[in-house]
Each structure stands twice: as C-alpha cells, then as structure tokens.
Amino acid sequence: MNEVARTPLASEAVRGRRSFLNTAAAAGLAGVGMSACSEKPASAPTAKAVPGAHSNAGEPGGSIHMKPGELDTYYGLWSGGHNGDMRVLGLPSGREITRIPCFVPDALVGWGLTNESKKIMGTKADGSLKYTVADTHHTHASYKDGNYDGRYAWINDKINSRIARIRLDYFICDKITELPNVQGFHGIFPDKRDPVDAAINHTTRVFCGAEFHVPLPNTGGDLDKPENYRSLFSCVDAESMEVRWQVLIDGNCDLAATSYDGKLAATNQYNTENGARFEDMMSAERDACLFFDVARIEAAVKAGKFKTIGDSKVPVVDGTRASNADAKTALTAYVSVPKNPHGVNASPDGKYFICAGKLSPTCTVIELSKVLDWFDGKLDKIDKAIVAEVEVGLGPLHTAFDGRGNAYTTLFLDSQLVKWNVDAAIKFHAGDKNAKYVVDRLDLQYQPGHVNASQSETKAADGRWLAVGCKFSKDRFLPAGPLHPENEQLIDISGDKMVLMADHPVRGEPHDFIIFKRELLRPKQIYALDEFPNAVKDPKESGVVRNGRKVTVKMTSQAPSFSLREFRVKRGDEVTLILTNLDKVEDLTHGFAIPKYNVNFIVNPQETKSVTFIADKPGVYWAYCTHFCHALHLEMRSRMIVEA
Ligand code: RUQ
Ligand code: CUA
Ligand code: CA
C-alpha cells in the first residue's frame, strides 16, 4: 500500500483545504480515504528515520538502542484499546514490558478466571463476568505537587462506561467502577490538587466525560425523542472509586483536562448541537470547551441542590447553559471553540488549556486565570478567555508540551506533527502578524491521533522524547495479513528540529499514553502475604476441607512442587482451590492449570489466588505448573482425583 499521495497542492487549493471542513467534506473523509489528504508544506523537514538516527549518540537524538542489560530511563503507560488492558513500555527503546489486564479476561495471569479478578471485574448473578469486551483509550496517573506520585493510574472503558484503577506499586488493576446514566465514557483526567482544601496537594478525584447522549433514565422512555437525550460529566473519588457526583450538561463531552490549581476541570464538546445524526453533530460552526467550577459543584451537592436519575443514588447537579448564565453562581462555563474540537490539554506552566480543532484547522488557547475571572464576575464575556486561535494544519487532534513554551499537535489529515510556540501564537492572535508561531513540522506515518511527550502533562515537562500513535501503518512493517498494526513513532524533541527516531508496530489499538521518568515509580516485585485475606501462609495448612457439597482445597507452591501431591473431590462438588505462592525469590512465578476444567492462572511470589469450579467430570486430572520456574518445572504437578 503505497498510495499515500504526497503531491503538494497548488497554494490556492491548500488555502481552500485549510478552511473549515463542512459536513459534506467531513462525510467524504470518514473512510480510509482520509489518507489521501497529506499535502506537504514546502518547508517540511523530512527527518530520516532509523538507522541513521541510531548512530547519533551524544547528539540531540542520543541513542534509543538499549544495549543488552541496559534499562530504559522512562516508563510509558499505554492504553490497549479494544484489548481492554494497559500496556507498560520502556522508553526510549519502546520495548513492551508487560500488559496489565483490566476490563477483559487475560489468559496469562488468569484475569477473569480467578475469584479475586472476577470480583474486581464484576459478575452477573450466575457468577459469570458481566462484560468481556472493552475499549480503553485514556490513561492518566495520580499527581502530587504537579508531578506523578506513583500511586495510581486510571483507564477508561468506552464501551461499558467503566473506569479502572491501576495500583502502580504492583502494576495491577484493583478497582473498577461503572458510571451510571451515561454511555460512551471517553475522556478522563485526575485532578492535580484538591479544589476545596488547598492544603491537599495531590489527586483526590478523577473526572470522566461521556460522549453519547441517552434518554434519562435509559429504561425504555424517550426512545424516539433524541432531542431529550442527555449527556453527563462525572466525578469519581480517587480513593473509594465511588462516583461522587455528575453534572447534567448541554451538548456532550469528549476529552478532559484539569488545572494545576485544582479549581477547574474541562471537557471539549463536539456535539453542542445535541445531534443524534452524523450531519447534525457538524451543523454548528463552533462547539465548546466546557469548564466546571469544581468547588461550586461540591457546594451545590452539599446544599442538596441536586436530583438523582433512575436507580442511581449519585447526585446530579444542573450544569446546563440556561441555569448557569449568572457567572457569580454558575457551576459551568461554555467557552466557544471551532467546529467539533477533540483533545484538550493543559500546558505545563499551568496557564492554558489548548483545544485541538479537528474539523477546524486551528488550536484554541484558553487562559485559565480569565476563566476564573469570569466565574468571579470580573470578565464580562467568557469567550474573552480565548487568547489565541491559530491555524496549525488539517485535523488537529491532541497536543503535547516540552516545558519550553512549545506545543506539539498531531494533524490527522496532514499526517504531521506541528511544533508551535504558545506565546508567539498569542502575540499573533493579538495582532502581531510577524509573530511566527509555527516552529517546525514533521511528517508522520500515517494519520497520527494521540501524542504525548515525556512528563508533558506535569510541571516537570522535560522536552526530551515524544511519542505519536499513528492510526495507520500501511507500508512501514512486513505485511502480515489484512490487519495492520498501528505505528507508534518515537521522536526526539530535545533540539530545535524534531527528529523521527523509530517506528514501533503495536497491536491495535492503543490510544492515549503517558511517559514519565522511571524514578517516579517504586514498584514492588514481591507481594506481601497479608495483601490476601485467604492466603495459605504455611504448607502445613494445606488440605481439603469439606462443607457439604462445597470443598475448599488449600495449597501452596514452592519450586519445584505444590504442597499437595494429590487431592480428592467427588463428582458434583463445588471446588474452591486456593493457591499461595510461598516462594520469596524475585521472578519466581508459578502457574496452575487443570486440564479439561478450563483452569489456568499464575501466582507471583507471595501471591494468593483462588478459582471455583464444579467437579463435573470424574477421573484423574494432572494439575501442573504452566510457568517455567525451575529445572524440575515439568515435574511440578498435583493430581486432582474426581471420584465418580
Ligand atoms: S481519542 S485518537 Cu480516545 Cu483521540 Cu483516541
Ligand atoms: Cu512452578 Cu513451573
Ligand atoms: Ca459540532
């Protein structure tokens, strides 16, 4: 597939293309045909990719090739898209280190099979999983003093509107919450400090935007009245993972951002039209970035100024335009932003939110102090908070920062990354037509969506590395059937010119990711036995305990054997097998599989897991260790005898 047209268009045509995309044009672009729109400005430097870049150690690029035994200097947390997991990468090498299962079963660790993971994932009355599909897009980590504190990360499931929390000490998912009253939960962002108690300078809440409108409650009413469908913005408690409150809004939500002072959360809205049809969602020339005054919302909830919807107990406050026209009492403020914006990102200096235009070739810079002024009644019109609205290229989607005043925005349609200077853009917008805000452009392969730079969304943005998630890889990798991988590209942004360093194929479909310094995490590599209330702490506790038809099998593992060489149950018993790995040696993981019973999971050092199944097939079943642990790994077995 080499059909990517790279012919520069005549300047008029370029200018025409660079005006707003109307409904018809966007409709025509809905397919892969988008790949044809990649006119290249004559000035675009075409950085040479590997292998040249590999040899420039010492230059701005440095080496991204890790010698054997060498460790990466950054972690990357990547969403796994419709694999429903989170991926952990080492950067700059791009090596994938692990995947953390969240929303979808995982065969390696037994996620979705063990009782512990099922409890986190959620089950139906019959004990089976409530959901087995997911669509993760956005991942962000908890903050302290404006930087990551290494406690948690969160990730969304757009399909079933769930938010999962990852413990960053063990790299495991420990809680999942399903948001009520919404569909299409997409954007997610933790607050960076407490909006009410200024002494709390770490994450306490996570904000969640819902894209799709639904009838409220969605229980069969208003089916054919899309004009009554509504969307909500939700706040989840970072510790309890309970939904604290929701805001009923006009329009919808897309991505989310929070301010460094904790006071403001925001979501971009591409469907202020409340449209139910494709063309309706694109009928308005401007949509909005919707701001929330978090402290006022919490005060309203405290004062009982809320309702609840259907069976949900979550307080819902009124954030509609009509009810929030008076700035002095408003819970929300709708800043107008051109046509169907997508990403909204907070600059690391704490001053601005930048909205990427998507169907408008612009980025809009909103000054947060002015938004606060409006809420204080000191600014007469909320749109005066817009301090720049500049053209950057076609299809702007997401923006990253280098901590030196530059923004990096992906241009989906142009297949480019544009580096632009925020201060210069503000000057240009203010009338200084000599202000050159575009600093550099780099062609990408192909159709970039997400972008993030090392430490970009923290006060410690270091402008070292930047990664781009390209939606199409086309010809960049060996063909392997019709499904192409995505292409995650690594770019050195330490110099004036951006340098493309590497392509990495990834299994579909990562969306957003964050990159941060490895020192910010303190991972543990051995569990504490006490993390597990059902731990079998001593091999002597092993055995079979019968309680009617319920049988509990307790077992431990220590390389190369299980504490029970055999165990007996009777046909029809409900068997709960608890296995604690008593090995304390780092990297000494065991597996436990039972043939014909669909059981397989792993236990890491000092970890306990359990499974429950009906022993419905009499016979001999060699349970065995599936994870290579010892020279006698193959001999590491236990015999399950099911008496007829
Ligand atoms: S959104 S491009 Cu979730 Cu941009 Cu993926
Ligand atoms: Cu234990 Cu392999
Ligand atoms: Ca719209």
XYZ file of C-alpha atoms and ligand atoms in Angstrom:
652
model
C 0.000 0.000 0.000
C 1.967 2.928 -1.267
C -0.902 5.092 -2.363
C -0.294 7.853 0.121
C -0.373 10.892 -2.089
C 2.368 13.300 -1.191
C 1.911 15.734 -4.053
C 1.961 19.349 -2.877
C -1.240 21.071 -3.843
C -1.435 24.478 -5.502
C -1.371 27.174 -2.856
C -4.995 28.212 -3.515
C -6.135 24.679 -3.112
C -4.149 24.418 0.082
C -5.742 27.543 1.412
C -9.173 26.220 0.445
C -8.457 22.968 2.196
C -7.373 24.810 5.270
C -10.668 26.473 5.874
C -13.250 24.651 7.941
C -14.319 21.281 6.708
C -18.016 21.319 6.057
C -20.345 18.429 6.720
C -20.095 17.036 3.219
C -16.316 17.151 3.146
C -16.070 15.501 6.517
C -18.532 12.839 5.455
C -16.384 12.093 2.451
C -13.380 11.799 4.703
C -14.973 9.311 7.006
C -13.242 6.342 5.425
C -9.627 5.442 4.935
C -9.790 7.938 2.088
C -8.503 10.377 4.667
C -5.070 9.080 3.866
C -5.061 10.958 0.604
C -5.095 14.343 2.317
C -1.486 14.816 3.076
C -0.219 17.818 1.215
C 3.171 18.763 2.490
C 4.283 22.337 3.069
C 7.446 23.001 1.105
C 9.228 23.852 4.328
C 8.609 20.497 5.968
C 11.903 18.964 7.001
C 11.900 15.251 6.376
C 13.850 13.744 9.187
C 15.495 10.492 8.320
C 14.320 7.610 10.405
C 16.441 4.704 11.567
C 19.119 3.503 11.082
C 20.877 6.866 10.781
C 19.257 8.110 13.950
C 20.643 5.174 15.879
C 24.215 6.257 15.433
C 23.926 9.795 16.761
C 24.600 9.099 20.420
C 25.822 12.293 22.005
C 23.880 14.439 19.546
C 20.460 15.742 20.474
C 18.954 12.430 19.402
C 21.116 10.234 21.558
C 20.756 6.506 21.206
C 17.469 4.793 21.645
C 19.036 1.383 21.318
C 19.375 -0.249 24.705
C 22.392 -2.474 24.885
C 21.764 -5.908 26.434
C 21.191 -5.397 30.129
C 20.658 -1.662 29.817
C 17.466 -0.242 31.304
C 15.207 2.401 29.861
C 15.040 5.785 31.549
C 11.295 6.368 31.141
C 8.138 4.399 31.712
C 5.274 4.595 29.278
C 1.726 3.649 30.228
C -0.240 2.892 27.077
C -3.888 2.094 26.675
C -4.568 -1.209 24.940
C -7.671 -0.094 23.043
C -10.140 -2.884 22.441
C -7.791 -5.376 24.069
C -9.105 -3.741 27.243
C -5.745 -3.668 29.021
C -2.990 -1.220 29.904
C 0.474 -1.715 28.464
C 3.724 -0.804 30.128
C 6.581 0.251 27.872
C 10.159 1.174 28.481
C 11.299 4.282 26.661
C 13.135 5.392 24.654
C 13.583 1.800 23.438
C 9.843 1.248 23.002
C 10.093 -2.254 24.429
C 6.816 -3.558 25.800
C 7.448 -4.839 29.330
C 4.064 -6.014 30.442
C 0.328 -5.738 29.959
C -1.975 -5.088 32.862
C -5.351 -6.729 32.317
C -8.289 -4.582 33.460
C -11.607 -4.936 31.702
C -11.117 -8.040 29.568
C -10.015 -11.576 30.564
C -6.331 -12.362 30.173
C -5.079 -15.901 29.673
C -1.557 -15.390 31.026
C -2.452 -14.270 34.509
C -5.911 -15.834 34.714
C -7.631 -12.456 34.856
C -11.371 -13.026 34.633
C -10.927 -16.611 35.792
C -9.765 -16.237 39.381
C -12.282 -15.276 42.057
C -10.251 -12.213 43.001
C -10.180 -10.784 39.475
C -13.848 -11.615 38.866
C -14.777 -9.655 41.957
C -12.957 -6.605 40.587
C -14.369 -7.018 37.075
C -17.959 -7.586 38.210
C -20.162 -10.632 37.756
C -23.747 -11.482 36.955
C -25.992 -13.382 39.345
C -24.744 -16.703 37.947
C -21.133 -15.772 38.688
C -20.110 -15.224 35.083
C -18.445 -11.986 34.034
C -20.764 -9.074 33.438
C -18.678 -7.868 30.490
C -15.907 -9.403 28.413
C -15.291 -6.582 25.948
C -13.884 -3.111 26.458
C -12.353 -0.192 24.612
C -9.669 1.599 26.585
C -8.494 4.979 25.322
C -7.178 7.219 28.017
C -4.805 6.673 30.843
C -3.575 9.193 33.400
C -1.762 8.843 36.689
C -2.191 10.409 40.122
C -0.429 13.671 40.962
C 1.358 15.250 43.874
C 2.878 18.742 43.683
C 2.125 18.847 39.968
C 4.039 15.683 39.135
C 3.189 11.990 39.167
C 3.380 10.434 42.611
C 3.478 6.801 41.516
C 0.345 5.721 43.401
C -2.315 5.119 40.779
C -3.198 5.277 37.137
C -6.708 5.235 35.708
C -8.011 4.000 32.398
C -11.425 4.189 30.746
C -13.619 1.615 29.027
C -15.667 3.477 26.487
C -17.970 0.578 25.583
C -19.390 -0.141 29.026
C -18.584 3.213 30.683
C -16.219 1.802 33.278
C -13.178 3.321 34.921
C -10.391 1.080 36.205
C -7.726 1.979 38.711
C -4.217 0.555 38.463
C -2.022 0.293 41.531
C 1.394 1.358 40.387
C 3.210 -0.495 43.154
C 2.208 -3.918 41.829
C 1.047 -2.886 38.338
C -2.356 -4.456 38.882
C -5.927 -3.329 38.444
C -7.536 -3.161 41.884
C -10.904 -1.483 41.286
C -13.391 -0.956 38.505
C -16.379 1.388 38.694
C -19.248 1.515 36.222
C -20.581 5.029 35.700
C -24.375 5.342 35.911
C -26.594 7.268 33.474
C -24.017 7.576 30.685
C -22.745 5.964 27.500
C -19.534 6.495 25.572
C -17.343 7.382 28.562
C -14.257 8.699 26.838
C -12.123 11.472 28.335
C -10.617 11.037 31.765
C -8.410 13.221 33.927
C -7.464 13.217 37.616
C -7.407 16.499 39.474
C -3.943 17.728 40.378
C -4.777 19.203 43.737
C -7.858 19.479 45.889
C -10.310 22.165 44.685
C -11.802 22.690 48.138
C -8.978 22.100 50.613
C -5.894 23.959 49.361
C -3.674 22.049 51.787
C -4.238 18.816 49.861
C -1.777 18.954 47.015
C -2.431 15.595 45.420
C -5.068 13.812 43.363
C -8.400 13.194 45.075
C -10.845 12.998 42.180
C -11.000 11.721 38.621
C -13.203 13.384 36.009
C -14.940 11.436 33.278
C -16.605 12.746 30.126
C -19.434 10.905 28.374
C -19.720 11.241 24.632
C -23.068 9.742 23.778
C -26.499 11.140 24.600
C -29.043 8.772 26.115
C -32.571 9.058 27.497
C -32.526 9.719 31.255
C -33.200 7.300 32.788
C -32.391 4.934 29.919
C -35.088 2.412 30.700
C -37.298 2.485 27.625
C -38.690 6.023 27.607
C -37.969 8.753 25.031
C -36.736 6.130 22.574
C -37.638 8.146 19.519
C -37.092 11.581 21.010
C -33.373 12.200 20.578
C -33.963 15.848 21.483
C -34.482 14.618 25.055
C -31.282 12.547 25.191
C -28.640 13.970 27.500
C -25.006 13.552 28.471
C -23.348 13.901 31.893
C -19.903 14.760 33.225
C -18.894 12.548 36.170
C -16.543 12.842 39.135
C -15.119 9.687 40.735
C -13.384 9.604 44.104
C -9.729 8.638 43.631
C -9.588 6.518 46.809
C -13.022 4.927 47.187
C -13.678 4.853 43.417
C -17.305 5.793 44.168
C -18.991 8.248 41.821
C -19.156 11.475 43.845
C -21.432 13.463 41.545
C -22.479 14.078 37.978
C -23.320 17.224 36.053
C -26.170 17.379 33.563
C -24.900 19.423 30.622
C -25.935 20.763 27.246
C -24.058 19.055 24.427
C -21.696 16.172 25.030
C -18.217 15.525 26.407
C -15.136 14.305 24.626
C -11.722 14.578 26.249
C -10.972 16.104 29.636
C -8.373 18.307 31.318
C -7.759 19.685 34.811
C -5.929 22.757 36.077
C -2.854 22.632 38.301
C -4.602 24.681 40.999
C -7.331 22.033 41.254
C -10.100 24.551 40.664
C -11.119 23.775 37.096
C -11.970 20.707 35.102
C -12.981 20.900 31.462
C -14.182 18.809 28.583
C -14.200 19.515 24.879
C -17.601 19.209 23.229
C -18.014 18.309 19.569
C -21.757 17.896 19.742
C -23.096 21.101 21.266
C -25.850 20.588 18.717
C -27.175 17.643 20.772
C -27.461 15.961 17.382
C -28.375 12.312 17.033
C -27.329 12.121 13.386
C -23.841 12.481 11.916
C -24.641 15.646 9.954
C -26.454 17.260 12.894
C -23.310 16.960 15.010
C -21.434 19.005 12.427
C -24.023 21.670 11.715
C -22.661 24.380 14.024
C -19.535 26.352 13.123
C -18.462 26.460 16.758
C -18.809 24.000 19.599
C -17.344 24.431 23.061
C -14.855 23.702 25.760
C -16.986 23.295 28.856
C -15.473 24.353 32.196
C -16.580 23.127 35.610
C -16.099 25.082 38.831
C -15.442 22.037 40.982
C -15.727 23.728 44.379
C -19.099 25.262 43.468
C -20.403 21.932 42.235
C -19.403 20.266 45.508
C -21.048 23.094 47.472
C -24.252 22.610 45.455
C -24.197 18.878 46.214
C -23.638 19.615 49.912
C -26.540 22.073 49.889
C -28.810 19.386 48.437
C -29.233 21.177 45.108
C -29.300 18.009 43.050
C -31.533 15.289 41.741
C -30.946 11.615 41.105
C -31.742 9.660 37.980
C -33.486 6.289 37.912
C -31.983 3.714 40.279
C -28.751 5.647 40.680
C -28.071 7.369 44.008
C -25.424 9.651 42.524
C -26.251 13.358 42.962
C -26.738 15.109 39.615
C -26.392 18.899 39.522
C -27.661 21.147 36.758
C -24.868 22.403 34.504
C -26.984 23.458 31.534
C -26.434 26.819 29.870
C -29.813 28.218 30.852
C -29.300 27.531 34.561
C -25.757 28.893 34.628
C -25.986 32.229 32.876
C -25.110 34.205 36.026
C -21.339 33.985 36.397
C -21.415 34.621 40.140
C -23.336 31.407 40.800
C -22.510 29.385 37.678
C -21.280 25.817 38.050
C -20.271 25.674 34.394
C -18.972 27.924 31.630
C -19.167 27.154 27.926
C -16.199 28.654 26.060
C -16.854 28.652 22.340
C -14.379 26.618 20.263
C -14.434 25.993 16.485
C -16.208 23.030 14.924
C -16.018 19.642 16.594
C -12.886 20.024 18.721
C -11.177 16.902 20.048
C -8.247 16.976 22.512
C -7.980 19.470 25.346
C -4.598 19.634 27.068
C -3.221 21.647 29.986
C 0.085 23.431 29.419
C 2.777 22.569 31.985
C 3.114 26.222 33.091
C -0.426 25.894 34.440
C -1.719 28.827 32.407
C -3.631 27.436 29.445
C -5.905 24.735 28.110
C -5.388 24.091 24.431
C -8.249 22.740 22.350
C -7.423 20.970 19.100
C -9.898 21.856 16.353
C -10.311 18.539 14.489
C -12.706 19.824 11.807
C -11.220 23.284 12.137
C -7.520 23.664 11.262
C -6.971 25.598 14.464
C -5.858 25.297 18.039
C -7.648 27.466 20.585
C -5.704 28.685 23.613
C -7.836 29.435 26.667
C -6.279 31.326 29.573
C -7.377 29.758 32.845
C -6.972 32.863 35.004
C -9.518 34.550 32.745
C -11.961 31.671 33.121
C -11.630 32.089 36.893
C -12.160 35.840 36.417
C -15.423 35.095 34.635
C -16.595 32.855 37.474
C -15.688 35.727 39.839
C -17.759 38.175 37.816
C -14.660 40.088 36.681
C -14.829 39.181 32.974
C -17.994 40.132 31.133
C -17.842 37.526 28.353
C -16.477 34.024 28.831
C -15.109 33.924 25.266
C -12.671 36.676 26.254
C -10.731 33.878 27.944
C -9.632 32.821 24.443
C -6.176 34.332 23.975
C -5.288 32.629 20.705
C -6.971 30.767 17.912
C -4.390 29.981 15.291
C -4.203 27.786 12.205
C -1.836 24.878 12.617
C -2.835 22.436 9.872
C -5.534 19.958 8.951
C -7.186 17.721 11.503
C -5.598 18.795 14.817
C -6.336 16.142 17.439
C -4.092 16.174 20.517
C -1.349 18.381 21.957
C 1.794 17.714 23.997
C 4.308 20.117 25.560
C 8.059 20.372 26.059
C 8.174 22.685 29.065
C 9.955 25.323 26.960
C 6.794 27.045 25.772
C 6.188 24.872 22.716
C 3.165 22.775 21.902
C 3.154 19.742 19.610
C -0.134 18.999 17.901
C -0.948 15.970 15.780
C -2.538 16.722 12.426
C -4.534 13.690 11.432
C -5.308 14.752 7.887
C -1.907 16.270 7.149
C -0.128 13.236 8.677
C 2.111 15.639 10.508
C 3.244 16.801 13.877
C 3.346 20.585 14.152
C 5.535 22.251 16.756
C 4.268 25.693 17.619
C 5.097 28.296 20.197
C 2.240 29.221 22.502
C 3.448 32.742 23.366
C 4.050 33.535 19.699
C 0.564 32.251 18.865
C -0.914 34.565 21.495
C 1.030 37.513 20.039
C -0.098 36.604 16.526
C -3.700 36.395 17.668
C -3.362 39.778 19.358
C -2.439 41.327 16.010
C 1.319 40.887 15.640
C 1.313 39.327 12.191
C 5.108 38.998 12.303
C 4.896 36.567 15.173
C 5.953 33.226 13.720
C 4.299 30.677 15.905
C 4.899 27.543 13.778
C 8.392 26.378 14.683
C 8.700 23.052 12.874
C 6.740 20.378 11.072
C 7.463 16.675 10.821
C 5.818 14.158 8.509
C 4.432 11.103 10.262
C 3.493 7.642 9.003
C 0.490 7.830 8.973
C -2.575 9.667 10.311
C -1.500 10.442 13.861
C -4.042 10.583 16.657
C -2.504 10.654 20.075
C 0.660 12.378 21.063
C 2.456 12.762 24.335
C 5.878 13.893 25.413
C 7.966 12.859 28.385
C 6.464 14.419 31.524
C 4.292 16.561 29.211
C 1.259 16.806 31.460
C 3.216 17.639 34.601
C 5.043 20.694 35.884
C 8.225 18.725 35.168
C 7.745 18.550 31.377
C 11.288 17.869 30.182
C 11.043 18.127 26.404
C 13.109 15.010 25.789
C 11.022 12.396 23.976
C 7.699 12.447 22.246
C 5.616 9.548 21.006
C 2.849 9.599 18.444
C 0.180 6.981 17.949
C -0.331 6.672 14.215
C -3.635 5.095 13.260
C -2.355 3.616 10.014
C 0.977 1.917 9.389
C 0.432 0.958 5.734
C 3.853 0.103 4.336
C 6.017 0.569 7.442
C 6.197 -3.084 8.508
C 6.323 -6.520 6.913
C 2.848 -7.397 5.713
C 1.134 -9.892 7.980
C -2.336 -10.284 6.598
C -5.107 -7.756 6.328
C -4.886 -6.406 9.874
C -2.147 -3.838 10.018
C -0.530 -2.879 13.290
C -0.633 0.692 14.474
C 2.602 2.600 14.175
C 3.854 4.215 17.369
C 6.590 6.634 16.394
C 9.241 7.976 18.711
C 10.513 11.496 18.169
C 13.398 13.343 19.736
C 12.203 16.827 20.654
C 15.275 17.950 22.571
C 16.573 20.126 19.716
C 15.069 22.859 17.546
C 14.139 20.358 14.865
C 12.100 17.312 15.645
C 13.856 14.068 14.736
C 11.978 10.877 13.978
C 13.825 8.089 15.773
C 11.847 4.868 15.407
C 8.715 3.098 14.279
C 7.137 0.503 16.548
C 4.365 -1.821 15.429
C 1.745 -2.288 18.123
C -1.278 -4.489 18.189
C -4.444 -2.422 17.825
C -5.447 -0.153 19.192
C -3.596 1.964 21.663
C -4.984 5.420 22.091
C -3.561 7.697 24.707
C -0.466 7.187 26.840
C 1.778 8.962 29.286
C 5.576 8.953 29.536
C 7.411 9.739 32.751
C 10.762 9.329 34.462
C 11.449 5.914 35.917
C 12.440 7.414 39.299
C 8.791 8.350 39.894
C 7.796 4.729 40.447
C 8.767 2.428 43.239
C 7.404 -0.911 42.026
C 7.402 -3.911 44.339
C 8.408 -7.214 42.874
C 7.255 -9.482 45.662
C 3.789 -9.354 47.192
C 3.101 -9.138 50.903
C 1.245 -12.265 52.083
C -1.089 -10.003 54.068
C -2.429 -8.417 50.890
C -4.530 -11.585 50.607
C -7.033 -12.424 53.352
C -7.286 -16.012 52.083
C -3.519 -16.658 51.960
C -2.316 -20.161 52.830
C 0.599 -18.965 54.910
C 2.168 -22.308 55.740
C 2.371 -25.525 53.702
C 1.023 -27.282 56.814
C -2.330 -25.528 56.309
C -2.703 -27.371 53.006
C -5.519 -29.866 52.594
C -9.112 -30.461 51.592
C -11.917 -29.110 53.763
C -15.433 -30.290 53.048
C -18.588 -28.402 53.932
C -21.480 -30.328 52.378
C -21.013 -30.186 48.616
C -18.629 -27.289 48.954
C -14.984 -28.255 49.069
C -12.037 -25.962 49.720
C -8.620 -27.103 48.539
C -5.745 -25.178 50.119
C -2.355 -25.422 48.551
C 0.990 -23.679 48.392
C 3.731 -23.637 45.798
C 7.465 -23.671 46.370
C 9.671 -24.522 43.424
C 9.548 -27.205 42.198
C 6.491 -28.579 43.957
C 2.974 -27.931 45.108
C 2.227 -28.710 48.744
C -0.379 -31.300 47.729
C 0.842 -34.133 45.507
C -2.787 -35.095 45.083
C -6.242 -34.082 46.270
C -9.574 -35.858 46.101
C -13.029 -34.458 45.458
C -16.347 -36.004 44.484
C -18.251 -35.608 41.272
C -20.632 -32.657 41.599
C -18.661 -30.873 44.325
C -18.236 -27.130 44.113
C -14.478 -26.847 44.472
C -12.693 -23.677 45.548
C -8.969 -24.043 45.124
C -6.752 -21.535 46.915
C -3.095 -21.369 45.963
C -0.449 -19.269 47.679
C 2.994 -18.997 46.160
C 5.328 -19.117 49.146
C 8.440 -18.553 47.073
C 10.064 -15.291 48.053
C 12.541 -15.133 45.233
C 12.034 -12.303 42.762
C 10.849 -13.502 39.346
C 9.754 -16.898 40.696
C 6.249 -17.158 39.318
C 4.311 -20.417 39.114
C 1.300 -21.337 37.046
C -1.568 -23.649 37.884
C -3.595 -25.384 35.190
C -6.179 -28.149 35.423
C -6.793 -29.977 32.137
C -10.397 -30.213 30.945
C -11.518 -27.813 33.678
C -10.577 -24.625 31.871
C -8.346 -23.515 34.714
C -5.055 -21.681 34.298
C -3.621 -18.785 36.264
C -0.302 -17.669 37.646
C 0.806 -16.841 41.183
C 3.664 -14.397 41.639
C 5.988 -14.553 44.656
C 3.915 -14.368 47.878
C 0.662 -14.003 45.912
C -2.597 -15.873 46.583
C -5.281 -16.647 44.020
C -8.339 -18.857 44.008
C -10.682 -20.438 41.488
C -14.078 -22.046 41.928
C -15.478 -24.740 39.636
C -17.849 -27.721 39.671
C -16.033 -31.062 39.587
C -18.422 -32.461 37.000
C -16.072 -34.914 35.247
C -14.811 -37.935 37.179
C -11.264 -39.112 36.528
C -7.643 -38.173 37.030
C -6.517 -34.668 36.100
C -2.878 -33.683 36.292
C -2.801 -30.132 37.506
C 0.549 -28.707 36.507
C 2.711 -25.618 36.670
C 2.400 -23.633 33.435
C 5.054 -21.033 34.190
C 8.679 -22.048 33.845
C 10.122 -21.878 37.341
C 12.811 -24.471 37.918
C 14.839 -27.245 36.295
C 12.079 -29.555 37.557
C 9.289 -27.332 36.256
C 7.840 -30.149 34.153
C 7.681 -32.378 37.211
C 5.827 -29.737 39.213
C 2.366 -31.270 39.337
C -0.527 -32.231 41.547
C -3.088 -34.935 40.829
C -6.742 -33.980 41.062
C -8.800 -37.110 41.555
C -12.510 -36.706 40.962
C -14.360 -39.723 42.336
C -17.365 -40.871 40.337
S -9.268 9.818 21.439
S -7.439 9.384 18.711
Cu -9.805 8.445 22.851
Cu -8.168 10.992 20.199
Cu -8.104 8.176 20.560
Cu 6.441 -23.920 39.046
Cu 6.914 -24.050 36.749
Ca -20.459 20.064 16.372
